[in-house]
Short mmCIF file of C-alpha atoms and ligand atoms in Angstrom, two decimals:
data_model
loop_
_atom_site.label_atom_id
_atom_site.label_comp_id
_atom_site.label_asym_id
_atom_site.label_seq_id
_atom_site.Cartn_x
_atom_site.Cartn_y
_atom_site.Cartn_z
CA MET N 1 83.91 72.22 73.51
CA THR N 2 85.14 75.65 72.19
CA GLN N 3 84.57 77.31 75.47
CA VAL N 4 86.54 74.72 77.40
CA LYS N 5 89.49 75.27 75.02
CA VAL N 6 89.34 79.09 75.45
CA MET N 7 89.18 78.84 79.18
CA LYS N 8 92.31 76.46 79.11
CA ASP N 9 94.20 78.94 76.93
CA ILE N 10 93.32 81.84 79.24
CA LEU N 11 94.61 79.86 82.28
CA GLN N 12 97.76 78.68 80.46
CA THR N 13 98.67 82.25 79.49
CA ASN N 14 97.86 83.45 82.98
CA ASN N 15 100.03 80.66 84.58
CA SER N 16 102.91 81.47 82.31
CA VAL N 17 102.84 85.22 83.45
CA ALA N 18 102.44 84.13 87.07
CA GLY N 19 105.42 81.78 86.66
CA THR N 20 107.51 84.80 85.52
CA ILE N 21 106.38 86.86 88.63
CA ARG N 22 107.17 83.92 90.95
CA THR N 23 110.56 83.34 89.51
CA ARG N 24 111.54 87.02 89.88
CA TYR N 25 110.37 87.33 93.52
CA ASP N 26 111.80 83.99 94.47
CA SER N 27 115.18 85.07 93.26
CA GLU N 28 114.87 88.42 95.10
CA GLY N 29 113.66 86.75 98.33
CA VAL N 30 110.40 88.78 98.31
CA LEU N 31 107.29 87.25 100.03
CA VAL N 32 104.19 87.72 97.97
CA LEU N 33 100.71 87.26 99.45
CA ASN N 34 97.33 87.28 97.60
CA PHE N 35 94.25 88.28 99.69
CA VAL N 36 90.99 87.03 98.52
CA SER N 37 87.49 87.29 100.11
CA SER N 38 83.89 88.18 99.57
CA PRO N 39 83.02 91.88 99.42
CA GLY N 40 83.12 93.40 102.92
CA ALA N 41 84.99 90.64 104.83
CA GLY N 42 87.68 93.01 105.68
CA LYS N 43 90.56 92.49 103.31
CA THR N 44 91.52 96.18 103.16
CA THR N 45 91.30 96.53 107.02
CA LEU N 46 93.46 93.43 107.47
CA LEU N 47 95.82 94.98 105.06
CA GLU N 48 95.90 98.22 106.84
CA ARG N 49 96.46 96.45 110.17
CA THR N 50 99.22 94.28 108.64
CA VAL N 51 101.08 97.28 107.20
CA ALA N 52 100.85 99.23 110.46
CA GLY N 53 102.02 96.15 112.45
CA LEU N 54 104.93 95.23 110.20
CA LYS N 55 106.11 98.18 108.28
CA ASN N 56 108.88 98.94 110.78
CA ASP N 57 110.13 95.38 110.33
CA MET N 58 109.97 95.07 106.55
CA LYS N 59 109.59 97.11 103.37
CA ILE N 60 106.06 96.47 102.09
CA GLY N 61 104.40 97.33 98.78
CA VAL N 62 100.66 96.80 97.91
CA VAL N 63 98.69 96.11 94.78
CA GLU N 64 95.09 96.94 95.13
CA GLY N 65 92.52 95.33 92.83
CA ASP N 66 89.12 97.04 92.64
CA LEU N 67 86.09 97.01 90.35
CA SER N 68 86.00 100.72 89.84
CA THR N 69 87.19 102.93 92.66
CA SER N 70 90.52 103.85 94.27
CA LEU N 71 89.10 104.19 97.78
CA ASP N 72 90.90 101.15 99.23
CA ALA N 73 94.21 102.21 97.64
CA GLU N 74 93.77 105.68 99.23
CA ARG N 75 93.33 104.08 102.64
CA ILE N 76 96.55 102.08 102.19
CA ALA N 77 98.54 105.07 100.89
CA GLN N 78 97.80 106.91 104.03
CA HIS N 79 100.16 104.47 105.76
CA GLY N 80 103.04 105.91 103.74
CA ILE N 81 103.87 102.88 101.73
CA PRO N 82 103.88 102.46 97.87
CA VAL N 83 100.46 101.24 96.58
CA ILE N 84 99.53 100.62 92.95
CA GLN N 85 95.74 100.47 91.98
CA ILE N 86 94.36 98.15 89.38
CA ASN N 87 90.82 99.07 88.28
CA THR N 88 89.36 95.98 86.70
CA ASP N 89 86.61 98.03 85.16
CA GLY N 90 84.02 95.48 86.38
CA GLY N 91 86.20 92.40 86.01
CA CYS N 92 85.53 90.04 88.88
CA HIS N 93 89.15 88.84 89.55
CA LEU N 94 92.73 89.81 88.97
CA GLU N 95 94.87 88.16 86.31
CA ALA N 96 98.62 87.79 86.41
CA TRP N 97 99.18 90.22 83.41
CA GLN N 98 97.44 92.98 85.35
CA VAL N 99 99.56 92.34 88.43
CA ASN N 100 102.65 92.21 86.32
CA SER N 101 101.85 95.61 84.77
CA ALA N 102 101.15 96.97 88.28
CA LEU N 103 104.33 95.71 89.75
CA ALA N 104 106.34 97.45 87.06
CA GLU N 105 104.86 100.77 88.33
CA LEU N 106 106.18 100.18 91.97
CA PRO N 107 109.15 102.33 92.92
CA ASP N 108 112.46 100.66 92.03
CA GLU N 109 113.45 99.67 95.58
CA HIS N 110 113.96 96.33 97.33
CA PHE N 111 110.73 95.15 98.92
CA ASP N 112 110.58 92.45 101.65
CA MET N 113 106.92 91.76 101.00
CA LEU N 114 104.27 92.47 98.40
CA ILE N 115 100.60 92.06 99.21
CA ILE N 116 97.99 91.84 96.44
CA GLU N 117 94.44 92.67 97.43
CA ASN N 118 92.16 90.77 94.97
CA VAL N 119 88.73 91.86 93.80
CA GLY N 120 86.05 91.00 96.43
CA ASN N 121 84.57 87.70 95.17
CA LEU N 122 84.88 84.22 96.44
CA VAL N 123 84.12 82.50 93.14
CA CYS N 124 86.77 82.86 90.53
CA PRO N 125 89.88 84.77 91.95
CA THR N 126 91.44 81.62 93.40
CA ASN N 127 91.39 80.14 89.87
CA PHE N 128 93.98 82.69 88.75
CA ASP N 129 97.59 82.24 89.99
CA LEU N 130 99.15 85.57 90.41
CA GLY N 131 102.67 84.35 91.25
CA GLU N 132 102.04 84.60 95.03
CA ASP N 133 103.65 82.46 97.72
CA LYS N 134 100.38 82.10 99.78
CA LYS N 135 96.72 82.74 98.98
CA VAL N 136 95.01 84.05 102.16
CA LEU N 137 91.25 83.95 102.46
CA VAL N 138 89.69 86.59 104.72
CA MET N 139 86.22 85.62 105.95
CA SER N 140 84.03 87.54 108.24
CA LEU N 141 82.01 85.89 110.99
CA THR N 142 79.01 87.91 109.69
CA GLU N 143 79.06 85.91 106.46
CA GLY N 144 77.81 82.81 108.45
CA ASP N 145 79.76 79.73 109.70
CA ASP N 146 78.58 77.61 106.71
CA LYS N 147 80.54 79.75 104.21
CA PRO N 148 83.33 77.12 103.73
CA LEU N 149 80.75 74.44 102.89
CA LYS N 150 79.14 76.81 100.25
CA TYR N 151 82.54 77.71 98.56
CA PRO N 152 84.67 74.71 99.02
CA GLY N 153 86.74 75.39 95.90
CA SER N 154 88.09 78.61 97.39
CA PHE N 155 89.01 76.78 100.64
CA THR N 156 90.92 74.12 98.91
CA ALA N 157 92.84 76.69 96.82
CA VAL N 158 94.24 78.78 99.66
CA GLU N 159 96.91 78.03 102.37
CA ALA N 160 95.52 80.23 105.18
CA VAL N 161 92.15 81.61 106.37
CA VAL N 162 91.75 84.65 108.57
CA ILE N 163 88.32 84.65 110.35
CA ASN N 164 87.69 88.32 111.00
CA LYS N 165 85.22 90.31 113.10
CA ILE N 166 85.29 87.80 116.04
CA ASP N 167 84.42 90.69 118.30
CA LEU N 168 80.86 90.44 116.88
CA ALA N 169 80.50 86.84 118.04
CA PRO N 170 78.09 87.66 120.93
CA TYR N 171 75.68 89.31 118.48
CA LEU N 172 75.67 86.77 115.74
CA PRO N 173 74.29 83.22 115.32
CA ALA N 174 77.49 82.12 113.66
CA LYS N 175 80.16 80.40 115.86
CA VAL N 176 83.87 80.88 115.29
CA GLU N 177 84.53 77.30 116.28
CA THR N 178 81.86 76.02 113.66
CA MET N 179 83.46 78.17 111.03
CA ARG N 180 86.94 76.84 111.80
CA GLU N 181 85.70 73.21 111.87
CA ASN N 182 83.83 73.67 108.58
CA ALA N 183 86.85 75.22 106.98
CA LEU N 184 89.11 72.38 108.18
CA SER N 185 86.63 69.72 106.93
CA ILE N 186 87.16 71.07 103.45
CA ASN N 187 90.94 71.62 103.73
CA PRO N 188 92.57 70.05 106.71
CA HIS N 189 95.99 71.69 105.88
CA LEU N 190 94.62 75.24 106.41
CA LYS N 191 96.44 77.57 108.79
CA ILE N 192 93.56 79.42 110.49
CA PHE N 193 93.56 82.76 112.39
CA GLU N 194 90.85 84.13 114.44
CA VAL N 195 91.03 87.96 114.57
CA SER N 196 89.29 91.22 115.04
CA CYS N 197 90.72 94.00 113.10
CA THR N 198 88.77 96.36 115.23
CA SER N 199 89.96 95.27 118.72
CA GLY N 200 93.26 93.85 117.55
CA GLU N 201 92.60 90.51 119.09
CA GLY N 202 94.44 87.62 117.46
CA LEU N 203 96.60 89.75 115.22
CA ASP N 204 99.88 88.96 116.93
CA ALA N 205 99.59 85.35 115.72
CA TRP N 206 98.88 86.49 112.22
CA PHE N 207 101.78 88.92 112.18
CA GLN N 208 104.15 86.19 113.43
CA TRP N 209 103.07 83.84 110.61
CA VAL N 210 103.82 86.57 108.08
CA ARG N 211 107.21 87.48 109.74
CA ASP N 212 108.15 83.67 109.66
CA LEU N 213 107.22 83.29 106.03
CA ARG N 214 109.23 86.43 105.08
CA ALA N 215 112.19 85.19 107.25
CA ALA N 216 112.21 81.81 105.53
CA LYS N 217 112.12 83.46 101.99
CA GLY N 218 114.93 85.85 102.81
CA THR N 219 117.07 83.08 104.31
CA ARG N 220 116.85 81.16 101.02
CA LEU N 221 118.05 84.23 99.29
CA THR N 222 121.20 84.47 101.29
CA GLY N 223 121.85 80.75 101.00
CA GLU N 224 121.58 80.10 104.76
CA GLN N 225 119.85 76.99 106.02
CA PRO N 226 116.67 77.74 107.96
CA THR N 227 116.95 76.57 111.51
CA ASN N 228 114.37 74.02 112.29
CA ALA N 229 114.25 74.33 116.15
MG1 MG E 301 88.96 96.24 99.97
ZN1 ZN E 302 86.35 86.36 87.79
#
């Protein structure tokens, strides 16, 4: 009974800080993405690819969550964009207060998009709202095509799934199509991308989705009506 109450309090406090983050970036027209995945699925590599592909179109900032190292943040920093590291000291997910403190450390400039890389863990990060517009789940084909069935809670909590490492398909028992079908069986509203961050295959569709989200958010800021062609 007590435990349930404590958990509820933690989530209420978290949601209140997340609401503050969301209100701020909504008013500034900044797109905020939250990347979640198991360890090793390729969040950082997708992040690097995304930064390289879009940094000429938009001003990007990154918040890197990591258990104990700054290795991923160093990889991102090599692309010449602002990145703030959060070491959770073993903590298995990011909470909104941590993200809020990290965002305060970013240079005082206008960003078009902020990307948060969560701690590699598919169990609890999706329980914690970080004030993002969209949660994106990165999944590697090497994890097995039954992954969505094993972690249904994570698949119902996100808006998009990026199936990574599709270049390895010929060498794996897992099938991209089965992974896609399993993900959609859990959450039929998912936007699904099939990519290889190694070969670059499929990344154009992902970039376009991010550009469209960013454009829709920026349009709201200037008060123009999005055109629904
Ligand atoms: Mg990483
Ligand atoms: Zn956790």
